[in-house]
XYZ file of C-alpha atoms in Angstrom:
186
model
C -55.395 -187.068 91.770
C -54.349 -185.160 88.215
C -50.397 -184.701 89.058
C -47.641 -184.039 86.381
C -46.119 -187.219 84.858
C -44.404 -187.823 81.613
C -46.342 -191.041 81.358
C -49.601 -189.165 80.991
C -49.983 -189.419 77.188
C -52.997 -188.456 75.397
C -54.652 -191.712 75.328
C -53.632 -192.406 79.343
C -55.103 -188.844 80.558
C -58.327 -189.292 78.165
C -58.836 -192.736 79.770
C -58.505 -191.234 83.009
C -60.719 -188.140 82.758
C -63.370 -190.330 81.135
C -63.581 -192.551 84.345
C -62.924 -189.557 86.816
C -66.113 -187.728 85.158
C -68.127 -191.142 84.906
C -67.598 -191.829 88.561
C -68.640 -188.303 89.855
C -71.672 -188.541 87.643
C -70.897 -186.416 84.702
C -73.279 -186.272 81.640
C -71.198 -188.007 78.666
C -68.236 -188.666 80.064
C -65.754 -189.559 77.283
C -67.292 -186.771 75.239
C -66.384 -184.052 77.580
C -63.031 -185.221 78.149
C -62.299 -185.327 74.503
C -63.629 -181.870 73.548
C -62.079 -180.452 76.839
C -58.700 -182.296 76.347
C -58.890 -180.899 72.604
C -59.443 -177.397 73.835
C -56.600 -177.427 76.287
C -54.339 -178.923 73.559
C -55.596 -176.370 70.674
C -56.599 -178.953 68.552
C -59.433 -181.353 67.132
C -60.775 -184.561 68.837
C -59.648 -186.563 65.634
C -56.000 -185.001 66.376
C -56.289 -186.803 70.232
C -56.394 -190.068 68.395
C -54.074 -189.545 65.523
C -51.341 -188.410 68.155
C -52.665 -190.883 71.378
C -49.265 -191.899 72.547
C -47.779 -187.883 72.805
C -47.174 -186.714 76.273
C -48.811 -183.531 77.663
C -46.342 -180.955 78.891
C -47.039 -179.371 82.537
C -48.729 -175.941 80.801
C -51.270 -178.424 78.866
C -52.070 -180.855 82.303
C -52.660 -177.457 84.411
C -54.944 -176.226 81.732
C -56.988 -179.209 81.207
C -57.132 -179.834 85.283
C -58.789 -176.209 85.240
C -61.115 -177.637 82.521
C -61.855 -180.793 84.254
C -62.655 -178.735 87.708
C -65.073 -176.196 85.746
C -66.645 -179.085 84.388
C -67.199 -180.927 87.826
C -68.684 -177.894 89.393
C -71.061 -178.943 86.277
C -70.303 -176.092 84.066
C -71.616 -177.061 80.626
C -68.523 -177.903 78.038
C -69.729 -175.476 75.743
C -69.314 -172.530 77.780
C -66.055 -173.808 79.035
C -64.803 -174.034 75.381
C -66.770 -170.877 74.358
C -68.577 -172.642 71.539
C -71.079 -174.946 70.104
C -71.969 -175.970 66.912
C -75.368 -175.467 65.146
C -76.824 -176.208 61.742
C -73.437 -177.092 60.849
C -72.117 -173.532 62.207
C -69.681 -172.751 64.779
C -71.235 -170.198 67.812
C -69.684 -168.667 70.211
C -71.463 -169.123 73.597
C -70.947 -167.675 77.010
C -72.655 -167.179 80.384
C -75.330 -164.419 78.435
C -76.687 -166.687 75.963
C -78.089 -170.261 76.308
C -76.426 -172.799 74.528
C -78.040 -174.284 71.216
C -79.597 -177.471 71.438
C -79.876 -179.858 69.126
C -83.369 -180.272 69.383
C -84.169 -176.822 68.036
C -82.598 -177.812 64.647
C -86.632 -179.432 64.275
C -87.927 -175.528 64.749
C -85.525 -174.505 62.071
C -86.627 -177.375 59.805
C -90.188 -177.108 60.637
C -89.883 -172.823 59.603
C -88.065 -173.942 56.677
C -90.664 -176.192 55.380
C -93.594 -173.707 56.111
C -91.494 -171.068 54.156
C -90.527 -173.378 51.016
C -94.588 -173.289 50.685
C -94.589 -169.799 50.123
C -93.156 -169.497 47.069
C -90.699 -166.736 46.138
C -92.368 -164.094 48.574
C -90.221 -161.810 50.673
C -90.481 -163.456 53.936
C -90.497 -161.124 57.251
C -89.266 -162.805 60.319
C -89.035 -161.964 63.540
C -86.905 -163.639 66.878
C -87.798 -162.659 70.243
C -84.997 -163.481 72.682
C -82.483 -164.690 70.235
C -79.698 -165.366 72.753
C -76.706 -166.573 70.542
C -78.437 -165.886 67.321
C -78.472 -169.720 66.420
C -82.325 -169.695 64.959
C -81.881 -166.613 62.989
C -78.617 -167.049 61.699
C -79.426 -170.922 60.321
C -82.423 -169.219 58.615
C -80.817 -166.498 57.299
C -78.045 -168.718 56.134
C -81.259 -170.524 54.310
C -83.534 -168.399 53.188
C -81.856 -165.637 50.988
C -85.245 -163.903 50.428
C -86.049 -163.181 54.117
C -86.125 -160.158 56.362
C -85.168 -161.089 59.777
C -85.350 -159.165 62.878
C -83.781 -160.655 66.183
C -84.501 -159.057 69.447
C -83.279 -159.384 72.729
C -83.850 -157.870 76.034
C -79.841 -158.311 77.047
C -77.234 -156.276 75.473
C -74.650 -158.852 76.310
C -76.714 -161.530 74.595
C -77.143 -159.340 71.622
C -73.345 -158.457 71.372
C -72.928 -162.357 71.339
C -75.433 -162.895 68.791
C -73.935 -159.809 66.503
C -70.364 -161.557 66.572
C -71.822 -165.197 65.224
C -74.002 -163.871 62.548
C -70.817 -161.929 61.423
C -68.568 -164.903 62.096
C -71.141 -166.939 59.991
C -71.122 -164.468 57.042
C -74.826 -163.444 57.813
C -74.806 -160.146 59.350
C -76.087 -158.188 56.936
C -79.014 -160.339 56.392
C -80.383 -159.930 60.258
C -81.394 -156.608 62.243
C -80.568 -156.833 65.908
C -82.735 -154.915 68.289
C -82.609 -154.374 71.699
C -85.645 -154.918 73.979
C -87.909 -156.747 75.622
C -90.187 -159.214 73.829
C -92.557 -157.183 71.201
C -91.752 -153.524 72.553
C -88.792 -152.904 70.207
C -90.759 -153.603 67.270
C -93.882 -152.130 65.611
């Protein structure tokens, strides 16, 4: 068990947590340990290795322990830390939205290829079920001549998407509309 110990350095706690996760069948145990520890310390993963001999204080250990417990309950790492990268942009995520998957970037690439064949026409794009807004935001960042409408049935999901659009400086390029499937658009 994880107890306060003056010898719990960053490196030792990472090694322990990785093994603990692996023995309990947690996917990507080492990456999960790194991401959660970096979040508990308010830093990034590179810092962990640059300061590997730094001991953790009681507060940091307690916070890391709560993250470990949440992960053992199979809560996704992205929900625990509240963010996920997509298309090189940071996205806020929570229980109201799905976590953007790397495979979805293939969809964005395919759309960009199709749109590149359309010269400089004004593009009209509709995303139904935008969730955190990853697809619309990625497209808005790449297609300056696109008019993008993103809908979702969940007001909570739309709030997350609008926050992400604002944080990634494309809010002015996307219209977010609450509604089910095609219902909110003509």
